[in-house]
Amino acid sequence: MERFYITTPIYYVNDVPHIGHAYTTLLADVLSRYHRLLGIRTHFLTGTDEHGQKVYEAAKRLEISPQEQCDRTVVRFEELWKRLEITNDDFIRTTDPRHKGVVQEILAELFERDEIYRGDYEGWYSVREERFYTEAELVDGRSPEGSEVEKITESNYFFRMSKYQDWLISYIGENPEFIQPEFRRNETLGFLRQPLGDLCISRPKTRLPWGIELPFDSDYVCYVWFDALVNYISAIGYRHDEERFASWWPANYHLIGKDILTTHTVYWPTMLHAMGLAMPRTIFAHGWWLTNDTKMSKSIGNVTNPMEMADKYGVDALRYFLMAEMSLGKDANFSEHAFTLRYNADLANDLGNLASRSLRMVERNLEARIPAPDPTRLGAAEEQLRAACLAAVEHMEDHLTGMSLDRGLAEVMSAVRAANKYFDQAAPWKLLGAEDEAAFRTVLYNTLEALRIISGLLYPVIPEKMRELRRSMGLPEETLEPRLEQLRSWGGLEAGTALRELSALFPRIQRPKKKADPKATSKRDAPPGIQWIKYDNFARLELKVAQIRSAEAVADAERLLKLQIDLGDETRQVIAGIAAWYQPDDLLGKKVIALTNLEPAEIRGIRSEGMLLAAKKGKTLRLLTVDGKLPPGSGVS
Ligand code: MSP
């Protein structure tokens, strides 16, 4: 592929953007960034759909002009894209003269060629809703909204869409990649089993004055979809800069939500065909973001504002969640609870932990320079780690082509876990100070090298944080944004390179307390005295193996001991009420189980960050310990 042109739908400027809108643009951004990483010339277009009934009505409600409505609302989109680090190459507004002119030229040409004709439109019109319904859409002689309808005939202009029906059916049949996923392709083919009518492409100004005027009849404006779809070609110079146009068209991907499938897979291809233009390679329809299984939409009032999420949790966290959580093509639920779970598990625990503990160890023990690995120390564990990272690169590329980004990300996360496992098993802290310094250096080199590849692979999704991480690893400025080529081989880190400071990448989110759900616990089927809980509730507890490094009595509190516990990558202070059962010295070196996401507390004015688990019966209390060898920081599940 020598170039990549990707588009998003252009958004109506009748309201502020929500997570559903942000998603498509983000997806296009991530795909664009990956293609740039592959060294492919990329053009990424987004924009706003500013004509039509919806925008006109929004303006009327606010008692402002439609143009004013557009100018005010477009800013919300532009600001959001900036905040979400969207790297679009162009932003088209359908009120731009460069767009309006092209729409008028297309209309004039198609009218001239009799692809557009004047005819009568007969239908059921609701004065209250200002729109037509077909006979089949009526419910008991009224509009589906319940308003009165009257049969009226209106003179209008029509595009001869029907004559392209057979052509479209065979085109879809012959080009399996044209509409994706495959079940959406079948949906369009199903729709095309009914006879296709001609498309009414005009609205009389008496009914809707806001739109692009028809060049051959000033009493009418162009139907908003016929106008909007043209953005994909007007923005790249159709009819005005043929060279530029030819260098991008046909688009590689039109990304859309599933609700605008027919307009994109029936109206648009037939329009293009009538204009004598090639078809886009793929129209890809993704699913919806839902709130509690219902489509997120302003009219339902269940929307999440992406700006607020970015302010609360950071842009990168939001980008990662949206990309990792939705299987392309399917619907996905959005909830802050799921967001927090995924963030804490993937970003704070797995990735953040890997980065902070390995870099800190190099900082403290190797004068903050990348160590030289010892080639004689490369064994099966190193080979496994190398294979896991390089496989993640390959898989990510395959998943990009297959539009299964969530699975690509899952592969990268499994490389992160492989690196954590390697680190845990090699236990470099044990090699510290021992005579085997070469082994220590080798483990750290390999862990950082894994991190170099992983951070490069995640760059398109979490650009800000991966840039920070790569900078702190001492990578040269020009490779902070990597090329995929640089990730395909092992050993890219140069020994001796100085690290730079690293701030906490993904601080843990204290999970919001969920409102009690009466359905979550069911006393009905539980034995007396037991209240079932959902596994989710248990999973919210973060339990870890902790090694007690020091213990001392607390002045004036005879039941308390002050402990320093080692959690692998950090040491914490915990105040435990166990002095009646343990002498401080009995505790040193013991591996116990700690609850580590308990809200920190002040006990007798001393900070306590966590709690040790113990079993108690009558007057006896014993701490829970681990049966066998496990390093501090190991998870408990
Ligand atoms: N203006 C038209 C598109 C014209 S393209 C030539 C339009 N605009 S829209 O603002 O209503 O929707 C834009 C996109 O947002 C659509 O792809 C739609 O599917 C998507 N989403 C709106 N709500 C959504 C969710 N809850 N979830 C995911 N995407 C959804 O349609």
XYZ file of C-alpha atoms and ligand atoms in Angstrom:
668
model
C 0.000 0.000 0.000
C 1.615 3.261 -1.005
C -0.902 5.608 0.573
C -3.737 5.533 3.073
C -6.812 7.791 2.987
C -9.242 7.448 5.881
C -12.369 9.414 6.764
C -14.810 9.721 9.648
C -18.462 10.663 9.232
C -18.877 14.402 9.447
C -20.732 15.246 12.628
C -23.938 17.241 12.895
C -23.370 20.513 14.636
C -26.671 20.357 16.477
C -25.118 19.370 19.775
C -21.964 18.744 21.757
C -19.992 15.588 20.922
C -20.271 12.516 23.144
C -18.221 9.327 23.517
C -19.908 7.750 20.459
C -18.671 10.584 18.233
C -15.261 10.684 19.856
C -14.837 6.978 19.198
C -14.955 7.080 15.384
C -12.525 9.957 15.238
C -10.198 8.240 17.673
C -10.326 5.018 15.727
C -9.435 6.893 12.551
C -6.627 8.604 14.423
C -5.185 5.362 15.746
C -5.348 3.729 12.310
C -3.712 6.788 10.731
C -0.956 6.783 13.306
C -0.260 3.089 12.744
C -0.019 3.657 9.009
C 2.394 6.524 9.544
C 4.403 4.180 11.760
C 4.535 1.803 8.821
C 5.955 4.642 6.742
C 2.823 4.944 4.570
C 1.731 8.348 3.243
C -1.498 9.038 5.118
C -4.408 11.441 4.822
C -6.974 11.609 7.590
C -10.123 13.656 7.084
C -12.830 14.595 9.545
C -15.267 17.494 9.705
C -18.786 18.700 10.376
C -22.138 18.349 8.648
C -23.671 21.769 8.950
C -26.818 21.821 6.803
C -30.198 20.169 7.116
C -33.174 20.024 9.384
C -31.381 19.058 12.598
C -29.012 21.990 12.551
C -31.763 24.361 11.407
C -33.978 23.299 14.296
C -31.218 23.566 16.869
C -30.629 27.145 15.694
C -34.338 27.933 15.877
C -34.501 26.668 19.447
C -31.657 28.976 20.435
C -33.062 31.835 18.361
C -29.830 32.279 16.453
C -29.038 31.995 12.763
C -28.110 28.528 11.456
C -24.640 29.790 10.528
C -24.187 31.104 14.057
C -25.251 27.700 15.366
C -22.598 26.045 13.158
C -19.863 28.475 14.117
C -20.567 28.026 17.807
C -20.784 24.250 17.757
C -17.921 23.489 15.404
C -15.599 24.853 18.082
C -16.681 22.044 20.435
C -15.515 19.487 17.918
C -12.293 21.267 17.086
C -11.458 21.648 20.768
C -12.271 18.043 21.524
C -10.078 16.750 18.709
C -7.240 18.888 19.918
C -7.669 17.643 23.465
C -7.786 14.003 22.348
C -4.545 14.433 20.370
C -6.294 13.751 17.077
C -3.915 14.107 14.139
C -6.352 14.809 11.317
C -4.777 16.315 8.214
C -7.862 18.256 7.230
C -11.152 19.394 8.710
C -14.012 20.036 6.343
C -17.141 21.999 7.113
C -19.995 21.661 4.639
C -20.536 25.418 4.821
C -16.985 25.933 3.464
C -17.086 27.498 -0.009
C -14.651 24.789 -1.216
C -17.309 22.197 -0.419
C -20.462 24.068 -1.448
C -19.000 24.836 -4.860
C -18.228 21.192 -5.577
C -21.712 20.061 -4.505
C -23.256 22.602 -6.865
C -21.028 21.539 -9.735
C -21.940 17.895 -9.205
C -25.643 18.748 -9.049
C -25.419 20.827 -12.230
C -23.608 18.096 -14.104
C -25.927 15.317 -12.996
C -28.968 17.453 -13.853
C -27.487 18.193 -17.241
C -26.946 14.491 -17.853
C -30.490 13.684 -16.736
C -29.212 11.708 -13.754
C -31.319 14.164 -11.753
C -34.897 14.990 -12.851
C -37.848 16.908 -11.540
C -40.813 14.922 -10.325
C -43.611 14.833 -7.823
C -43.115 13.480 -4.384
C -46.151 12.110 -2.716
C -46.090 11.171 0.906
C -47.548 11.605 4.370
C -46.380 14.872 5.839
C -46.352 15.813 9.504
C -46.580 19.574 9.884
C -45.490 19.377 13.506
C -42.374 17.306 12.769
C -41.849 18.935 9.367
C -41.084 15.661 7.680
C -42.470 13.048 5.332
C -43.338 9.447 6.120
C -44.043 6.621 3.732
C -47.285 4.669 3.996
C -45.410 1.754 5.551
C -43.929 3.919 8.290
C -47.294 5.116 9.616
C -48.677 3.696 12.832
C -52.507 3.698 12.965
C -52.658 6.513 10.453
C -50.282 8.734 12.413
C -46.553 9.309 12.420
C -44.477 6.954 14.561
C -44.166 9.932 16.939
C -47.956 10.095 17.138
C -48.529 13.325 15.252
C -51.154 13.965 12.612
C -50.126 13.468 9.010
C -51.658 14.616 5.723
C -51.077 13.310 2.249
C -49.372 15.939 0.184
C -47.720 16.098 -3.174
C -44.628 18.194 -3.487
C -42.607 18.934 -6.571
C -38.982 17.902 -6.030
C -35.781 16.741 -7.711
C -34.718 13.106 -7.804
C -31.495 11.258 -8.417
C -31.956 8.170 -10.601
C -30.651 5.818 -7.954
C -32.955 2.952 -8.925
C -31.200 2.367 -12.217
C -27.995 1.423 -10.390
C -29.535 -1.241 -8.189
C -28.351 -4.241 -10.215
C -24.917 -2.769 -10.704
C -24.595 -2.179 -6.941
C -25.684 -5.697 -6.047
C -23.057 -7.205 -8.327
C -20.383 -4.768 -7.188
C -20.963 -5.735 -3.564
C -20.973 -9.406 -4.547
C -17.675 -9.130 -6.382
C -15.865 -7.048 -3.787
C -16.086 -8.704 -0.397
C -13.892 -6.062 1.257
C -16.218 -3.225 0.129
C -18.617 -3.396 3.091
C -17.271 -4.673 6.383
C -17.830 -6.444 8.714
C -19.404 -9.162 6.616
C -22.715 -9.159 8.481
C -23.176 -5.492 7.558
C -22.549 -6.390 3.946
C -25.372 -8.898 4.203
C -27.561 -6.243 5.763
C -27.070 -3.989 2.742
C -27.646 -6.866 0.352
C -30.856 -7.629 2.275
C -31.963 -4.024 1.883
C -31.257 -4.238 -1.852
C -33.620 -7.180 -2.240
C -36.483 -4.648 -2.176
C -36.845 -2.488 -5.255
C -34.700 0.606 -4.862
C -36.497 3.905 -5.484
C -35.003 7.131 -6.799
C -33.572 9.455 -4.180
C -35.266 12.770 -3.460
C -32.341 15.177 -3.316
C -34.104 18.512 -2.834
C -36.059 20.330 -0.148
C -38.241 23.321 -1.000
C -36.940 26.420 0.751
C -40.455 27.100 2.028
C -40.018 24.038 4.226
C -36.277 24.138 4.889
C -34.332 27.227 3.918
C -30.963 26.014 5.319
C -28.821 24.174 2.778
C -26.910 24.429 -0.492
C -29.063 26.002 -3.159
C -29.721 23.891 -6.250
C -27.835 25.511 -9.131
C -30.768 24.928 -11.478
C -33.653 25.979 -9.188
C -33.243 28.648 -6.515
C -36.464 27.618 -4.768
C -34.777 24.504 -3.444
C -31.848 23.461 -1.299
C -29.965 20.183 -1.584
C -30.965 17.247 0.671
C -28.445 17.118 3.500
C -27.097 13.608 2.812
C -26.493 14.292 -0.876
C -24.512 17.334 0.239
C -22.696 15.698 3.171
C -21.408 12.565 1.437
C -19.635 14.701 -1.139
C -17.271 15.948 1.611
C -15.128 12.841 1.113
C -14.151 14.063 -2.341
C -14.581 17.847 -2.138
C -11.984 17.975 0.652
C -9.303 16.334 -1.465
C -9.716 18.563 -4.481
C -12.316 16.878 -6.683
C -12.879 19.031 -9.791
C -10.449 21.657 -8.537
C -7.131 19.956 -8.009
C -7.235 16.805 -10.086
C -3.678 15.824 -9.245
C -4.271 15.972 -5.535
C -7.578 14.199 -5.937
C -6.000 11.391 -7.925
C -3.306 10.997 -5.311
C -5.865 10.162 -2.586
C -9.019 8.813 -4.180
C -10.372 6.138 -3.789
C -10.378 6.232 0.002
C -9.051 3.201 1.829
C -11.597 3.464 4.620
C -14.797 5.313 5.294
C -15.386 4.641 8.990
C -19.018 4.925 10.029
C -21.390 3.912 12.814
C -23.881 1.168 11.983
C -26.818 3.605 11.918
C -25.573 5.299 8.771
C -24.968 2.140 6.768
C -27.588 2.654 4.044
C -26.559 6.196 3.214
C -22.941 5.065 2.852
C -23.401 1.717 1.171
C -26.343 2.546 -1.125
C -26.631 6.310 -1.709
C -22.904 7.052 -1.837
C -21.786 4.250 -4.194
C -24.588 5.015 -6.631
C -23.745 8.726 -6.525
C -20.081 7.953 -7.180
C -20.974 5.581 -9.972
C -23.148 8.205 -11.647
C -20.215 10.619 -11.408
C -17.952 8.015 -12.988
C -15.735 7.697 -9.931
C -14.115 4.628 -8.381
C -15.558 3.113 -5.214
C -13.874 3.521 -1.833
C -12.019 0.343 -0.927
C -13.852 -0.309 2.359
C -16.798 1.129 4.209
C -16.429 -0.101 7.742
C -19.347 0.134 10.164
C -18.586 -0.081 13.869
C -21.110 -0.767 16.606
C -22.549 1.586 19.172
C -21.376 2.650 22.550
C -24.147 1.791 24.964
C -24.980 2.911 28.459
C -26.522 0.008 30.349
C -27.262 -1.732 27.069
C -29.005 1.287 25.502
C -27.490 3.364 22.701
C -25.686 6.372 24.044
C -27.517 9.313 22.564
C -28.305 12.882 23.430
C -32.027 12.375 22.897
C -32.071 9.596 25.497
C -29.920 11.685 27.803
C -27.461 8.915 28.713
C -24.333 10.381 27.197
C -20.842 10.560 28.607
C -18.857 13.655 27.780
C -15.400 12.705 26.477
C -13.949 16.025 27.580
C -14.928 15.297 31.175
C -13.478 11.791 31.018
C -10.208 13.155 29.625
C -10.054 15.765 32.384
C -10.731 13.183 35.041
C -8.571 10.290 33.903
C -6.262 11.654 31.229
C -6.469 11.573 27.461
C -4.316 8.507 27.038
C -6.378 6.458 29.445
C -9.544 7.373 27.558
C -7.939 6.579 24.201
C -6.727 3.233 25.459
C -10.039 2.260 26.996
C -12.106 3.068 23.918
C -9.760 1.171 21.630
C -9.274 -1.857 23.865
C -12.848 -2.259 25.039
C -14.757 -2.308 21.755
C -14.481 -5.277 19.410
C -14.714 -3.615 16.056
C -18.141 -4.092 14.546
C -19.891 -4.983 17.795
C -21.608 -2.823 20.406
C -19.860 -2.155 23.708
C -21.011 -0.820 27.046
C -19.418 2.266 28.468
C -19.238 2.624 32.215
C -16.863 4.332 34.544
C -16.635 1.106 36.486
C -15.396 -0.878 33.464
C -13.097 1.999 32.632
C -11.508 1.934 36.072
C -11.120 -1.833 36.094
C -9.364 -1.887 32.744
C -7.222 1.117 33.518
C -6.029 -0.294 36.817
C -5.422 -3.769 35.437
C -3.738 -2.988 32.107
C -2.206 0.426 32.542
C -1.538 0.946 36.249
C -0.692 -2.626 37.223
C 0.768 -4.284 34.162
C 2.346 -1.578 32.048
C 2.984 1.121 34.673
C 4.422 -1.392 37.060
C 6.757 -2.903 34.478
C 8.074 0.515 33.543
C 8.477 1.913 37.025
C 10.127 -1.049 38.666
C 12.602 -1.753 35.878
C 13.567 1.865 35.301
C 13.849 2.578 38.995
C 16.096 -0.384 39.480
C 18.423 0.831 36.748
C 18.302 4.331 38.165
C 19.262 3.185 41.629
C 21.769 0.482 40.874
C 23.269 1.129 37.481
C 23.856 4.862 37.612
C 20.757 5.430 35.491
C 22.365 4.039 32.330
C 21.147 1.236 30.088
C 23.255 -1.749 31.098
C 25.137 -3.934 28.641
C 23.644 -7.430 28.498
C 25.934 -10.414 28.769
C 25.435 -12.545 25.631
C 26.470 -15.678 27.495
C 23.477 -15.241 29.811
C 20.819 -15.528 27.143
C 18.753 -18.568 27.987
C 15.280 -19.924 27.362
C 13.600 -17.200 29.434
C 15.224 -14.456 27.369
C 14.304 -16.220 24.157
C 10.690 -16.499 25.296
C 10.510 -12.813 26.118
C 12.048 -11.829 22.810
C 9.617 -14.086 20.929
C 6.612 -12.684 22.825
C 7.554 -9.092 21.941
C 8.346 -9.719 18.299
C 5.154 -11.764 17.920
C 3.196 -8.797 19.303
C 4.612 -6.653 16.488
C 3.542 -9.169 13.848
C 0.126 -9.671 15.391
C -0.523 -5.977 15.660
C 0.123 -5.601 11.957
C -2.247 -8.464 11.128
C -4.922 -7.090 13.403
C -4.632 -3.701 11.753
C -5.355 -5.167 8.370
C -8.109 -7.293 9.842
C -9.616 -4.317 11.717
C -9.421 -6.105 15.051
C -7.538 -3.478 16.955
C -8.798 -4.652 20.342
C -7.181 -8.010 19.701
C -3.964 -6.379 18.578
C -3.899 -4.475 21.854
C -4.615 -7.640 23.803
C -1.536 -9.181 22.152
C 0.599 -6.237 23.224
C -0.743 -6.560 26.752
C 0.204 -10.195 26.790
C 3.753 -9.162 25.862
C 3.616 -6.773 28.834
C 2.588 -9.629 31.075
C 5.341 -11.832 29.633
C 7.850 -9.113 30.507
C 6.499 -8.831 34.051
C 6.689 -12.583 34.411
C 10.259 -12.626 33.116
C 11.189 -9.928 35.593
C 9.503 -11.713 38.498
C 11.104 -15.033 37.668
C 14.555 -13.621 37.060
C 14.135 -11.694 40.357
C 16.921 -9.160 39.704
C 16.652 -7.804 43.247
C 18.115 -11.117 44.400
C 21.037 -10.780 41.997
C 21.836 -7.333 43.334
C 25.046 -7.179 45.268
C 25.730 -10.828 44.522
C 28.796 -11.734 42.533
C 26.603 -12.289 39.492
C 26.361 -8.706 38.362
C 26.323 -9.693 34.686
C 23.074 -11.589 35.257
C 21.563 -8.522 36.941
C 22.519 -6.324 33.993
C 21.196 -8.823 31.479
C 17.776 -9.087 33.133
C 17.418 -5.338 33.205
C 18.584 -4.854 29.656
C 16.059 -7.386 28.406
C 13.212 -5.945 30.407
C 13.928 -2.459 29.074
C 14.281 -3.768 25.543
C 10.845 -5.385 25.866
C 9.573 -2.029 27.067
C 11.102 -0.297 24.042
C 9.137 -2.525 21.678
C 5.949 -2.427 23.713
C 5.991 1.360 24.095
C 6.530 1.709 20.343
C 3.592 -0.573 19.602
C 1.326 1.319 21.966
C 2.416 4.719 20.699
C -0.486 5.252 18.261
C -3.018 4.537 21.010
C -1.362 6.241 24.010
C 0.913 8.786 22.381
C 1.520 11.202 25.225
C 2.471 8.659 27.868
C 4.473 6.473 25.520
C 6.424 9.511 24.394
C 7.182 10.243 28.072
C 8.183 6.668 28.712
C 10.391 6.445 25.648
C 12.041 9.718 26.515
C 12.782 8.504 30.026
C 14.386 5.387 28.524
C 16.855 7.691 26.850
C 15.643 7.022 23.307
C 16.680 9.717 20.836
C 14.112 12.448 20.210
C 13.570 11.443 16.579
C 12.625 7.886 17.509
C 10.209 8.786 20.285
C 7.554 8.366 17.636
C 8.894 5.111 16.225
C 8.774 3.379 12.874
C 7.435 -0.149 12.929
C 10.692 -1.203 11.272
C 12.545 -0.278 14.446
C 10.365 -2.614 16.471
C 10.854 -5.692 14.357
C 14.213 -6.653 15.769
C 15.574 -7.223 19.237
C 18.463 -5.291 20.698
C 17.684 -1.716 19.656
C 18.584 -0.192 23.023
C 22.111 1.050 23.272
C 24.065 0.172 26.393
C 25.428 3.192 28.172
C 22.520 5.479 27.192
C 21.535 7.721 30.085
C 17.967 7.463 31.360
C 15.907 10.555 31.945
C 13.494 11.158 34.748
C 10.209 9.291 34.720
C 7.109 10.532 36.458
C 4.361 8.124 37.447
C 2.816 6.991 34.177
C -0.544 5.691 35.223
C -1.350 6.397 38.854
C -3.867 3.957 40.172
C -7.503 5.094 40.145
C -9.263 4.619 43.426
C -12.365 2.911 42.208
C -15.602 4.803 42.736
C -17.889 3.031 45.120
C -20.630 1.391 43.133
C -24.157 2.018 44.308
C -25.514 -1.081 45.958
C -27.320 -3.109 43.379
C -30.187 -4.997 44.964
C -29.854 -7.671 42.280
C -26.149 -8.157 42.922
C -26.736 -10.157 46.062
C -29.452 -12.692 46.177
C -30.412 -14.092 49.541
C -32.929 -16.368 47.899
C -30.563 -19.156 46.887
C -27.942 -18.703 49.559
C -27.759 -20.909 52.653
C -28.883 -19.120 55.827
C -26.355 -16.612 57.043
C -24.650 -16.281 53.655
C -25.049 -13.405 51.286
C -23.734 -14.184 47.809
C -21.591 -11.553 46.237
C -20.733 -11.111 42.592
C -17.216 -12.066 41.543
C -16.805 -8.446 40.434
C -17.044 -7.326 44.038
C -14.298 -9.691 45.068
C -12.176 -8.649 42.081
C -12.300 -5.073 43.312
C -10.089 -6.040 46.236
C -6.436 -5.807 45.367
C -4.611 -8.431 47.395
C -0.870 -8.918 47.195
C 1.924 -10.872 48.803
C 3.839 -8.499 51.079
C 7.112 -9.115 52.859
C 7.521 -7.468 56.239
C 10.772 -5.512 56.233
C 10.517 -3.825 59.625
C 8.193 -3.782 62.596
C 8.091 -1.617 65.696
C 5.776 -0.822 68.556
C 3.696 2.355 68.437
C 4.167 4.649 71.412
C 1.090 4.826 73.659
C -0.796 2.241 71.662
C -0.171 -1.152 73.077
C -2.200 -3.059 70.493
C -0.559 -1.510 67.439
C 2.562 -2.267 65.415
C 4.022 -0.056 62.733
C 5.201 -2.150 59.782
C 7.055 -1.437 56.556
C 5.921 -3.910 53.943
C 7.640 -4.670 50.654
C 5.269 -4.989 47.654
C 7.897 -5.710 45.026
C 7.937 -2.332 43.382
C 7.168 -0.220 46.428
C 7.356 -0.198 50.182
C 4.411 0.884 52.271
C 3.685 1.621 55.867
C 0.864 -0.230 57.529
C -0.418 0.080 61.081
C -1.711 -3.282 62.283
C -3.548 -4.100 65.514
C -1.606 -7.296 66.113
C 0.755 -6.436 68.996
C -1.106 -8.796 71.311
C -0.142 -11.755 69.134
C 3.215 -10.876 67.581
C 6.516 -9.474 68.800
C 8.022 -7.112 66.211
C 11.012 -9.413 65.704
C 8.776 -12.427 64.953
C 7.485 -10.646 61.916
C 10.667 -9.730 60.057
C 10.867 -11.371 56.629
C 7.397 -12.953 56.899
C 5.403 -13.055 53.688
C 1.840 -12.114 54.403
C -1.221 -11.074 52.441
C -2.028 -7.380 52.231
C -5.090 -5.568 50.981
C -3.408 -2.812 48.982
C -6.241 -0.731 47.586
C -7.802 0.122 50.920
C -8.231 3.847 51.312
C -5.225 5.177 53.288
C -6.048 6.102 56.892
C -4.456 7.951 59.802
C -4.278 5.722 62.868
C -3.169 7.562 65.994
C -1.820 10.236 63.678
C 0.298 7.732 61.719
C -0.412 7.045 58.056
C -1.440 3.510 57.173
C -1.650 2.389 53.557
C -3.228 -1.009 53.462
C -4.229 -3.835 55.755
C -2.844 -7.283 56.525
C -5.209 -10.216 56.411
C -5.505 -12.422 59.468
C -7.672 -15.269 60.679
C -9.189 -15.082 64.134
C -11.087 -17.407 66.372
C -11.819 -16.591 69.988
C -8.702 -15.073 71.395
C -6.319 -16.411 68.774
C -5.245 -14.414 65.744
C -2.802 -15.530 63.043
C -1.673 -13.633 59.979
C -2.354 -15.240 56.605
C 0.913 -16.280 55.018
C 1.984 -17.800 51.729
C 2.497 -21.506 51.353
C 5.755 -21.634 49.363
C 8.113 -19.320 47.548
C 6.615 -16.264 45.874
C 8.162 -12.814 45.481
C 6.607 -9.827 47.217
C 4.126 -8.047 44.969
C 2.649 -11.317 43.628
C -1.071 -10.974 43.044
C -3.596 -12.922 45.082
C -6.751 -14.138 43.385
N -23.954 13.863 9.778
C -24.178 12.480 9.690
C -23.027 11.774 9.015
C -22.719 12.272 7.628
S -21.322 11.462 6.942
C -21.286 11.943 5.371
C -24.363 11.903 11.084
N -23.887 12.627 12.083
S -24.024 12.264 13.637
O -23.359 13.327 14.317
O -25.379 12.024 13.972
O -23.293 10.920 13.844
C -21.970 10.797 13.505
C -21.426 9.427 13.842
O -21.472 9.212 15.225
C -22.168 8.289 13.177
O -21.227 7.387 12.614
C -22.846 7.598 14.318
O -22.923 6.219 14.116
C -21.879 7.895 15.438
N -22.525 7.706 16.725
C -23.514 8.450 17.314
N -23.858 7.850 18.486
C -23.117 6.732 18.673
C -22.919 5.831 19.718
N -23.646 5.839 20.822
N -21.920 4.927 19.594
C -21.061 4.922 18.519
N -21.220 5.752 17.522
C -22.370 6.520 17.458
O -24.911 10.823 11.215
